Tab-separated table of C-alpha atoms in Angstrom:
chain	number	residue	atom	x	y	z
A	989	UNK	CA	0.000	0.000	0.000
A	990	UNK	CA	1.340	3.410	-0.939
A	991	UNK	CA	2.010	5.900	1.824
A	992	UNK	CA	-0.522	8.718	2.224
A	993	UNK	CA	-0.001	11.660	4.579
A	994	UNK	CA	-2.817	13.417	6.453
A	995	UNK	CA	-3.106	17.166	5.968
A	996	UNK	CA	-1.971	17.235	2.346
A	997	UNK	CA	-4.169	17.775	-0.699
A	998	UNK	CA	-4.177	15.204	-3.507
A	999	UNK	CA	-5.103	15.303	-7.203
A	1000	UNK	CA	-6.447	12.515	-9.416
A	1001	UNK	CA	-3.231	12.754	-11.452
A	1002	UNK	CA	-1.269	11.786	-8.298
A	1003	UNK	CA	0.308	15.106	-7.329
A	1004	UNK	CA	0.124	16.456	-3.800
A	1005	UNK	CA	0.164	19.947	-2.316
A	1006	UNK	CA	1.498	20.675	1.146
A	1007	UNK	CA	0.237	24.106	2.174
A	1008	UNK	CA	2.259	26.372	4.463
A	1009	UNK	CA	0.704	29.820	4.725
A	1010	UNK	CA	0.471	31.319	1.242
A	1011	UNK	CA	2.801	28.705	-0.241
A	1012	UNK	CA	2.201	25.269	-1.674
A	1013	UNK	CA	4.843	22.570	-2.073
A	1014	UNK	CA	3.944	20.367	-5.045
A	1015	UNK	CA	5.306	16.908	-5.723
A	1016	UNK	CA	4.233	13.470	-6.846
A	1017	UNK	CA	2.717	10.985	-4.440
A	1018	UNK	CA	4.203	7.752	-3.176
A	1019	UNK	CA	1.643	5.927	-5.346
A	1020	UNK	CA	2.926	7.773	-8.439
A	1021	UNK	CA	6.604	7.121	-7.787
A	1022	UNK	CA	5.795	3.435	-7.193
A	1023	UNK	CA	3.961	3.243	-10.520
A	1024	UNK	CA	6.761	5.035	-12.375
A	1025	UNK	CA	9.652	3.012	-10.991
A	1026	UNK	CA	13.173	4.432	-10.808
A	1027	UNK	CA	13.015	8.167	-11.513
A	1028	UNK	CA	15.915	9.285	-13.727
A	1029	UNK	CA	14.972	12.880	-14.624
A	1030	UNK	CA	12.673	15.665	-13.430
A	1031	UNK	CA	11.756	18.476	-15.832
A	1032	UNK	CA	10.846	21.548	-13.768
A	1033	UNK	CA	9.694	25.074	-14.598
A	1034	UNK	CA	11.792	28.155	-13.849
A	1035	UNK	CA	11.403	30.403	-10.815
A	1036	UNK	CA	8.814	33.133	-11.573
A	1037	UNK	CA	6.966	30.879	-14.051
A	1038	UNK	CA	3.218	30.670	-13.555
A	1039	UNK	CA	1.515	27.320	-13.088
A	1040	UNK	CA	-2.186	26.825	-13.668
A	1041	UNK	CA	-4.400	24.257	-11.958
A	1042	UNK	CA	-5.068	21.342	-14.315
A	1043	UNK	CA	-2.212	22.186	-16.693
A	1044	UNK	CA	1.202	20.565	-16.932
A	1045	UNK	CA	4.273	22.240	-15.489
A	1046	UNK	CA	6.943	19.654	-16.210
A	1047	UNK	CA	7.540	15.941	-16.365
A	1048	UNK	CA	9.034	13.055	-14.454
A	1049	UNK	CA	10.936	10.421	-16.409
A	1050	UNK	CA	11.660	6.941	-15.160
A	1051	UNK	CA	13.274	3.882	-16.696
A	1052	UNK	CA	9.726	2.714	-17.570
A	1053	UNK	CA	7.908	5.855	-18.713
A	1054	UNK	CA	7.629	9.619	-18.782
A	1055	UNK	CA	4.726	11.294	-17.073
A	1056	UNK	CA	3.531	14.899	-17.264
A	1057	UNK	CA	3.292	16.791	-14.004
A	1058	UNK	CA	-0.157	18.386	-13.700
A	1059	UNK	CA	-0.397	21.299	-11.303
A	1060	UNK	CA	-3.120	20.793	-8.687
A	1061	UNK	CA	-3.214	24.550	-7.969
A	1062	UNK	CA	-2.417	27.867	-9.648
A	1063	UNK	CA	0.452	30.041	-8.538
A	1064	UNK	CA	3.855	31.511	-9.227
A	1065	UNK	CA	6.944	29.328	-8.813
A	1066	UNK	CA	9.096	30.769	-6.030
A	1067	UNK	CA	11.511	27.859	-5.702
A	1068	UNK	CA	12.412	24.599	-7.422
A	1069	UNK	CA	13.933	21.623	-5.651
A	1070	UNK	CA	17.400	21.914	-7.197
A	1071	UNK	CA	18.635	18.744	-5.492
A	1072	UNK	CA	16.421	16.766	-7.896
A	1073	UNK	CA	18.473	17.992	-10.863
A	1074	UNK	CA	21.408	15.864	-9.724
A	1075	UNK	CA	19.532	13.241	-7.705
A	1076	UNK	CA	16.058	12.662	-9.207
A	1077	UNK	CA	15.966	9.257	-7.513
A	1078	UNK	CA	15.348	11.065	-4.195
A	1079	UNK	CA	11.667	11.017	-5.237
A	1080	UNK	CA	11.755	7.217	-5.024
A	1081	UNK	CA	13.248	7.200	-1.534
A	1082	UNK	CA	10.676	9.656	-0.142
A	1083	UNK	CA	8.223	11.324	-2.509
A	1084	UNK	CA	6.727	13.494	0.240
A	1085	UNK	CA	10.031	14.878	1.522
A	1086	UNK	CA	11.245	15.623	-1.997
A	1087	UNK	CA	8.753	18.139	-3.366
A	1088	UNK	CA	9.358	19.401	-6.899
A	1089	UNK	CA	8.251	23.052	-6.855
A	1090	UNK	CA	7.182	25.632	-4.292
A	1091	UNK	CA	4.535	28.078	-5.476
A	1092	UNK	CA	2.907	31.167	-4.074
A	1093	UNK	CA	-0.763	30.219	-4.261
A	1094	UNK	CA	-2.973	32.597	-6.252
A	1095	UNK	CA	-6.341	31.025	-5.366
A	1096	UNK	CA	-6.613	28.946	-2.197
A	1097	UNK	CA	-10.220	27.984	-3.039
A	1098	UNK	CA	-8.736	25.618	-5.664
A	1099	UNK	CA	-7.733	23.381	-2.763
A	1100	UNK	CA	-11.437	22.553	-2.379
A	1101	UNK	CA	-11.234	20.634	-5.682
A	1102	UNK	CA	-8.584	18.275	-4.318
A	1103	UNK	CA	-8.874	15.149	-2.187
A	1104	UNK	CA	-8.063	14.703	1.486
A	1105	UNK	CA	-5.811	11.783	2.491
A	1106	UNK	CA	-8.607	9.261	3.142
A	1107	UNK	CA	-10.359	10.079	-0.155
A	1108	UNK	CA	-7.079	9.764	-2.044
A	1109	UNK	CA	-6.376	6.412	-0.396
A	1110	UNK	CA	-9.795	5.168	-1.559
A	1111	UNK	CA	-9.100	6.541	-5.037
A	1112	UNK	CA	-5.773	4.669	-5.255
A	1113	UNK	CA	-7.353	1.427	-4.063
A	1114	UNK	CA	-9.757	1.609	-7.020
A	1115	UNK	CA	-6.980	2.152	-9.587
């Protein structure tokens, strides 16, 4: 069973958002990294780029497949996780510790469209 953390918001495309004040840390879930296998590359936007809920902002490539990253929320990128440029496999060791981008949220009501941990767990069990 994939790890799910209480207090985060989850999308159907298997991204999560950890909210701290006006910021959101976006990454892929444990379920997603399990499905992908060994991550070998993470394509990330630049700082100051805008991301839009429901649209892709990058990609994760593994030995098995490449998968678009779909932003669960809208915002402006204020930081990227630079450690993933040299060590993308960190996502496999702990997907929740190794977020991909940090955004300044532009519309917190978008969080209402995402799943809570228990709903996401149910969603994954049906996949």
